[in-house]
Short mmCIF file of C-alpha atoms in Angstrom, two decimals:
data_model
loop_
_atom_site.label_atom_id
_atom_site.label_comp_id
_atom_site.label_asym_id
_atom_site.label_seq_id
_atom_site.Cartn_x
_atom_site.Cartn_y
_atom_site.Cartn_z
CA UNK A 1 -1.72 11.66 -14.08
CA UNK A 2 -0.10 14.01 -11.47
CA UNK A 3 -0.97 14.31 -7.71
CA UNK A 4 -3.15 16.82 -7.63
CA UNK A 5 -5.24 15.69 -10.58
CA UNK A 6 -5.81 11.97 -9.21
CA UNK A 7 -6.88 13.79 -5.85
CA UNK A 8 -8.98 15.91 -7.88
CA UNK A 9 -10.70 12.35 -9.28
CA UNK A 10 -12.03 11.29 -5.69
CA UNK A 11 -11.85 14.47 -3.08
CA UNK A 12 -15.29 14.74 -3.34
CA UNK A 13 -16.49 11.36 -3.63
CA UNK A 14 -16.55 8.77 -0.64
CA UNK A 15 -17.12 5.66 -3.39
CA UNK A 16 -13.37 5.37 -5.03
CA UNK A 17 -10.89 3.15 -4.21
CA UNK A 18 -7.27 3.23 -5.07
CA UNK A 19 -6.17 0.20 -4.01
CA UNK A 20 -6.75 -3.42 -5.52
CA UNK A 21 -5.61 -7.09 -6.56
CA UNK A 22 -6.40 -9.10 -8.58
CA UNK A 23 -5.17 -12.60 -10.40
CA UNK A 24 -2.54 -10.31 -12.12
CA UNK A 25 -0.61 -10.71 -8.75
CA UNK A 26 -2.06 -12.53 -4.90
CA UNK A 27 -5.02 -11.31 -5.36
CA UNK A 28 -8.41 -13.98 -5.23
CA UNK A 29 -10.71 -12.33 -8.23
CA UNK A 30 -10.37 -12.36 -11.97
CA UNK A 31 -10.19 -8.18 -12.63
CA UNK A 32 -13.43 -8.51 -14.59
CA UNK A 33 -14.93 -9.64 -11.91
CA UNK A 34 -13.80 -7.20 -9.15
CA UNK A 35 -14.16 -4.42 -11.34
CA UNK A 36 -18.27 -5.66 -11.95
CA UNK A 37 -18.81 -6.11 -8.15
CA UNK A 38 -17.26 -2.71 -7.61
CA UNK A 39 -19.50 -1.15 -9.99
CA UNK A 40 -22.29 -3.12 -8.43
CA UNK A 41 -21.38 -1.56 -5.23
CA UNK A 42 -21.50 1.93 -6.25
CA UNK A 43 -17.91 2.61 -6.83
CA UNK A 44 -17.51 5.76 -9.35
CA UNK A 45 -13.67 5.44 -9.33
CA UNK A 46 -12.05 2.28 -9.00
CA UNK A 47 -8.23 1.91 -8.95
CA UNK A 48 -6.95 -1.50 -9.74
CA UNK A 49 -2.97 -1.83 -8.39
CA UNK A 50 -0.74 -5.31 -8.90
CA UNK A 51 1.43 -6.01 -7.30
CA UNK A 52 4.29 -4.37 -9.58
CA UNK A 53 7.24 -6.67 -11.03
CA UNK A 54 9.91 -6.93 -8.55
CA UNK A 55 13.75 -7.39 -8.32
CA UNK A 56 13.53 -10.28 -5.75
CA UNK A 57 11.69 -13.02 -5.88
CA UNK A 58 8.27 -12.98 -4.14
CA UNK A 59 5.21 -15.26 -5.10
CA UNK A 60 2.63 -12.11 -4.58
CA UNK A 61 3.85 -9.95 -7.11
CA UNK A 62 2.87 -9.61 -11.51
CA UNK A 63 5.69 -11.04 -13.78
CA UNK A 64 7.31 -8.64 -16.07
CA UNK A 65 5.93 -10.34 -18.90
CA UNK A 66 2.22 -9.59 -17.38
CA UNK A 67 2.57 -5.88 -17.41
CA UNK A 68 1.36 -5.25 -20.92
CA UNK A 69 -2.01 -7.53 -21.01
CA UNK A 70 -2.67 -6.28 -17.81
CA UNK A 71 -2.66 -2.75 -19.25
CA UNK A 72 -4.34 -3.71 -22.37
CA UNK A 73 -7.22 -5.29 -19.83
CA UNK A 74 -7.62 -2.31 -17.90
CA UNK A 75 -8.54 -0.29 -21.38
CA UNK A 76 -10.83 -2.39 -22.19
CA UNK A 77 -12.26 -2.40 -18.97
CA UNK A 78 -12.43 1.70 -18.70
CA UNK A 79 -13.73 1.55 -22.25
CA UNK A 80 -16.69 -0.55 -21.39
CA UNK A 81 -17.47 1.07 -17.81
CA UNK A 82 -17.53 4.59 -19.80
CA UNK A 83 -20.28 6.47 -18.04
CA UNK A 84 -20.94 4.20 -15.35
CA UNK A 85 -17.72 4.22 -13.18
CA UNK A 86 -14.12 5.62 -14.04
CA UNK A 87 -11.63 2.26 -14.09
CA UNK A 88 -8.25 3.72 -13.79
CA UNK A 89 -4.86 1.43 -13.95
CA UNK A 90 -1.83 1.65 -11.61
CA UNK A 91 0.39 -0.22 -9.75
CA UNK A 92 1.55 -1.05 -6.18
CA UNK A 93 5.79 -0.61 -6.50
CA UNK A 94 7.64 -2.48 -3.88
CA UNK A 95 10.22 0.16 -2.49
CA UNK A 96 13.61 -2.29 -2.19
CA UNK A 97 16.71 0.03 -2.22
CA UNK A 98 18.15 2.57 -3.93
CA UNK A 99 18.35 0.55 -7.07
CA UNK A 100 14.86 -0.45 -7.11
CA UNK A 101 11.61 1.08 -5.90
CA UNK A 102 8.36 3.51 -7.48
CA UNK A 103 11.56 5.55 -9.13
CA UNK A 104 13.53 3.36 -11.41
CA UNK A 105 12.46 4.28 -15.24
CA UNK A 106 10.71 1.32 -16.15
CA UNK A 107 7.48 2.26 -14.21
CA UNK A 108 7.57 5.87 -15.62
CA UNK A 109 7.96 4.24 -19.28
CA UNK A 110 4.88 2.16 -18.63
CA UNK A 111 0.97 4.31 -19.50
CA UNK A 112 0.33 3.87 -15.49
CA UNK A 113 -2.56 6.32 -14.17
CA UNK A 114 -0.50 6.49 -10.74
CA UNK A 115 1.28 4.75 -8.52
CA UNK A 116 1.28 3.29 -4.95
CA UNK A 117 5.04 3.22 -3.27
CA UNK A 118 4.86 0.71 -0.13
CA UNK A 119 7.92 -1.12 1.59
CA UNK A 120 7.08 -4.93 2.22
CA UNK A 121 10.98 -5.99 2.08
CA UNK A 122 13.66 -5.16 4.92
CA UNK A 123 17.30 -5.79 4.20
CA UNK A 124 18.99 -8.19 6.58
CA UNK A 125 22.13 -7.06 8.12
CA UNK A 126 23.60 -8.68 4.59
CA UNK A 127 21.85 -7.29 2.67
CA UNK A 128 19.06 -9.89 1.37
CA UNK A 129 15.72 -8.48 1.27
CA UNK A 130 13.06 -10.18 3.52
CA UNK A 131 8.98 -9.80 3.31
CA UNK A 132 8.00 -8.69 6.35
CA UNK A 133 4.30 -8.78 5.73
CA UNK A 134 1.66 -11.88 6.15
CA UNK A 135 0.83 -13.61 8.22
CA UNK A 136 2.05 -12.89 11.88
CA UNK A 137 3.47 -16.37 11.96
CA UNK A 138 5.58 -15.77 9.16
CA UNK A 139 6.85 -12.44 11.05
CA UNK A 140 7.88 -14.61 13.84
CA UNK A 141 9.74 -17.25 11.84
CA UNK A 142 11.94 -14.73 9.91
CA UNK A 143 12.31 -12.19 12.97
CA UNK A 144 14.23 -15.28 14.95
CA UNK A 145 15.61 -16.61 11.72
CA UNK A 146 16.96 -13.79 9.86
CA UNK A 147 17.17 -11.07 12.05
CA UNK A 148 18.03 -13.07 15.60
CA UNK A 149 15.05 -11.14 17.61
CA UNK A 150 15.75 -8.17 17.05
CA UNK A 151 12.38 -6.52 16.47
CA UNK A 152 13.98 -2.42 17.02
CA UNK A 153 16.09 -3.21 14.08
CA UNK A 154 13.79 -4.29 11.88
CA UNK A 155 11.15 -1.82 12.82
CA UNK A 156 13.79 0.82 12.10
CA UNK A 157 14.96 -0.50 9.12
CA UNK A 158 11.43 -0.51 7.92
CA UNK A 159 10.89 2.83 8.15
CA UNK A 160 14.27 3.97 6.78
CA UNK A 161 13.09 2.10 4.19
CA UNK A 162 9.98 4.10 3.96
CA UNK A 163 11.76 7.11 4.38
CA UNK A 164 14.10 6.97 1.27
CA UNK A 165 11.30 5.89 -0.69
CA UNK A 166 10.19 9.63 -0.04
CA UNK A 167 13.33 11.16 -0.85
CA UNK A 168 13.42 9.18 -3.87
CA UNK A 169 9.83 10.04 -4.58
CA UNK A 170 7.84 8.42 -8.10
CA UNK A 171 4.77 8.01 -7.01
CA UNK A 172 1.37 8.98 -6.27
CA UNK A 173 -0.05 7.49 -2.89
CA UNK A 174 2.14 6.30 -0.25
CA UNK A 175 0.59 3.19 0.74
CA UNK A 176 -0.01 1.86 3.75
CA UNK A 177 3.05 3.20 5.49
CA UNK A 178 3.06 1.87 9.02
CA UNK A 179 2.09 -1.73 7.93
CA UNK A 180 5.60 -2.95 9.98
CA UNK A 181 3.16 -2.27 13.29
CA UNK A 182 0.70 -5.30 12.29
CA UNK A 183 3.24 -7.38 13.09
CA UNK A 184 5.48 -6.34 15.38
CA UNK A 185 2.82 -5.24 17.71
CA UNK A 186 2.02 -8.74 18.04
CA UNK A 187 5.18 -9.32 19.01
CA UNK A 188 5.74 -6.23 21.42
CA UNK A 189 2.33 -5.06 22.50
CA UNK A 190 3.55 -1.73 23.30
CA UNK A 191 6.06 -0.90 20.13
CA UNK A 192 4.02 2.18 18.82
CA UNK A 193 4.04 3.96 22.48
CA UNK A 194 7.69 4.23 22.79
CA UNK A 195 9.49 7.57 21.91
CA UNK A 196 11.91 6.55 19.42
CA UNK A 197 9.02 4.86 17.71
CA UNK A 198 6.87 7.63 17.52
CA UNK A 199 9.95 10.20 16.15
CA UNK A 200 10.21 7.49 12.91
CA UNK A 201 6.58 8.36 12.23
CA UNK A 202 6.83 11.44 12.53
CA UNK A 203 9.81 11.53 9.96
CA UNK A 204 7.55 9.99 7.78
CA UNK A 205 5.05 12.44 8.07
CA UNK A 206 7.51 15.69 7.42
CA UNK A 207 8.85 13.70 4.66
CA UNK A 208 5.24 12.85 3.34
CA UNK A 209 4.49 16.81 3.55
CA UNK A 210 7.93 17.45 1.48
CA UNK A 211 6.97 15.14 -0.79
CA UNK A 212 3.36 15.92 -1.78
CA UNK A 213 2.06 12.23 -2.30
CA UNK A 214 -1.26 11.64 -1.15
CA UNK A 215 -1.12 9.51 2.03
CA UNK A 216 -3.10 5.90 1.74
CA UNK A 217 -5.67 5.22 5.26
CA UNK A 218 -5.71 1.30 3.89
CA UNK A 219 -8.57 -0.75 5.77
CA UNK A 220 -7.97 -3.92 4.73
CA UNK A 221 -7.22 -4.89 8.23
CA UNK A 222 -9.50 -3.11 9.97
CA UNK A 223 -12.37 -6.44 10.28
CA UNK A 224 -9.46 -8.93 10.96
CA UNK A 225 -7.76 -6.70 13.26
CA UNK A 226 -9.41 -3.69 14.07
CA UNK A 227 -6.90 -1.39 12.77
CA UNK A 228 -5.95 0.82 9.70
CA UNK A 229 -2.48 1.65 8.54
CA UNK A 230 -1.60 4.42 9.25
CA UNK A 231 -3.14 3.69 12.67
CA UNK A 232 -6.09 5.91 13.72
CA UNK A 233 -3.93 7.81 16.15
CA UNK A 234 -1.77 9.27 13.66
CA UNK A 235 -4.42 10.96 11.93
CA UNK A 236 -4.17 14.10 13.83
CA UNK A 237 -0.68 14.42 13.44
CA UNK A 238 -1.55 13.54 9.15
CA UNK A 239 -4.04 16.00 9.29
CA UNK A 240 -1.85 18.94 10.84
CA UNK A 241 1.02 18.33 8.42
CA UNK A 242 -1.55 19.16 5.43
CA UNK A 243 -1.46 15.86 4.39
CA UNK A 244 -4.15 14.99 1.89
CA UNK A 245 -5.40 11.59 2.75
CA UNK A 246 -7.30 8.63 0.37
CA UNK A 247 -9.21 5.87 2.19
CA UNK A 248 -8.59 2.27 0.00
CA UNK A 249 -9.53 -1.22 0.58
CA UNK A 250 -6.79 -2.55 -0.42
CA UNK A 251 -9.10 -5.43 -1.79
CA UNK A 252 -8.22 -8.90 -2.59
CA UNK A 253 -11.79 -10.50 -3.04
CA UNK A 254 -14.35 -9.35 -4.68
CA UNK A 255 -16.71 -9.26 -2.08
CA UNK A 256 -14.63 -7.23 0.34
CA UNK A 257 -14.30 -4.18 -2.37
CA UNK A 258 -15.66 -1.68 0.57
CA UNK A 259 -14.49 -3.50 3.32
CA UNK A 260 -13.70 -0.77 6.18
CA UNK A 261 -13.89 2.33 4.52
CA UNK A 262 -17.47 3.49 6.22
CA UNK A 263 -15.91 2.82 9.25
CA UNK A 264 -12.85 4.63 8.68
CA UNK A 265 -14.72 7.76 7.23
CA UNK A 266 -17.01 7.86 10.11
CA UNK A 267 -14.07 8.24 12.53
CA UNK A 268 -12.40 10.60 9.94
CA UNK A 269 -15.46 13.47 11.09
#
């Protein structure tokens, strides 16, 4: 499915969602499940996204092995929802280097619907890749311990991160892509006001506009912290660069399939 035809799917329609888990990766709902309770909810496109087999090891995303029953599931999932609610099957591709990300062949050889390309990992100064996501907690522990404190380098590697996922390109939606701020907001209150913050989001966004993806507002976060990613202040800035925007849940339990999206449409007018 290209861009413009998965945009197509849901540009009308505020019930769609992108953006799911489920026991194919971390997520906390057998897919028959969420797929039901999104139905029950009034969903008329629902977008279930594992987290994709990965090059590193990580505890959160699908074994290779997975991939095919997983796809298998999802047909006979869209087969029995026929009529009532479109189930479509992607896949959320952790962006690691050059070598590994939403490009590489294998997830091109594989009958995907789309895509998601998000960066999780940052590269130490050796080179090891380190999640950067969870649990603030966890950000703390591997900011001292892998990076010595230095919070500018891994924001910045982030987003150059992010950034040559772009140029690199392979996918649909670019997910969440300022999801580094979660975190190291809570470390430097004021991170996103500074000026050479601001110019690495606003590469993203010129490279976002070259690319033609369709940018992900994810509201996972926004009961737990009161906040989407991208946060709400970039929205002007998505909006003048022509960016075509999807709002996902990013949903890991069933009964948080909608959770934030109201809220984030409602600011969107």
């Amino acid at each position: 499915m290209t861009t413009a035809e998965l945009f197509d799917k849901v540009k009308d329609l505020e019930l769609y969602n992108l953006h799911s888990h489920t026991e194919y990766c971390d997520g906390h709902a057998p897919m028959r499940e969420m797929v039901a309770a999104a139905c029950e909810a009034g969903f008329k496109v629902w977008g279930v996204t594992p987290h994709a087999p990965i090059c590193v090891h990580s505890e959160c995303n699908m074994r290779y092995e997975d991939a095919q029953p997983y796809l298998a599931r999802i047909a006979e999932l869209r087969e029995e929802y026929a009529g009532r609610m479109l189930v479509l099957g992607g896949m959320e591709v952790d962006f690691i280097s050059r070598d590994f990300g939403p490009h590489v062949d294998y997830f091109h050889e594989l009958p995907l619907d789309y895509r998601i390309g998000s960066v999780h990992f940052v590269p130490r100064r050796d080179g090891i890749s380190i999640d950067c996501d969870g649990s603030v907690e966890r950000f703390r522990k591997s900011l001292m311990i892998c990076f010595r404190n230095d919070l500018r380098y891994v924001v910045e590697k982030y987003y150059e991160q992010v950034l040559t996922m772009l140029e690199l390109g392979g996918f649909e939606v670019l997910g969440h892509f300022d999801k580094i701020a979660g975190n190291a907001s809570a470390v430097d209150p004021d991170i996103e006001s500074y000026g050479w913050y601001q110019s690495l989001v606003d590469d993203v966004i010129s490279h976002a506009a070259s690319n033609g993806c369709l940018v992900e507002v994810n509201t996972k976060a926004f009961e737990s912290r009161n906040r989407f990613y991208p946060a709400e202040w970039l929205w002007p800035r998505l909006k003048e660069a022509g960016l075509r925007l999807v709002v996902n849940s990013d949903a890991h339990w069933k009964e948080l399939v909608n959770a934030g999206r109201h809220e984030a449409f409602i600011r969107m007018l």
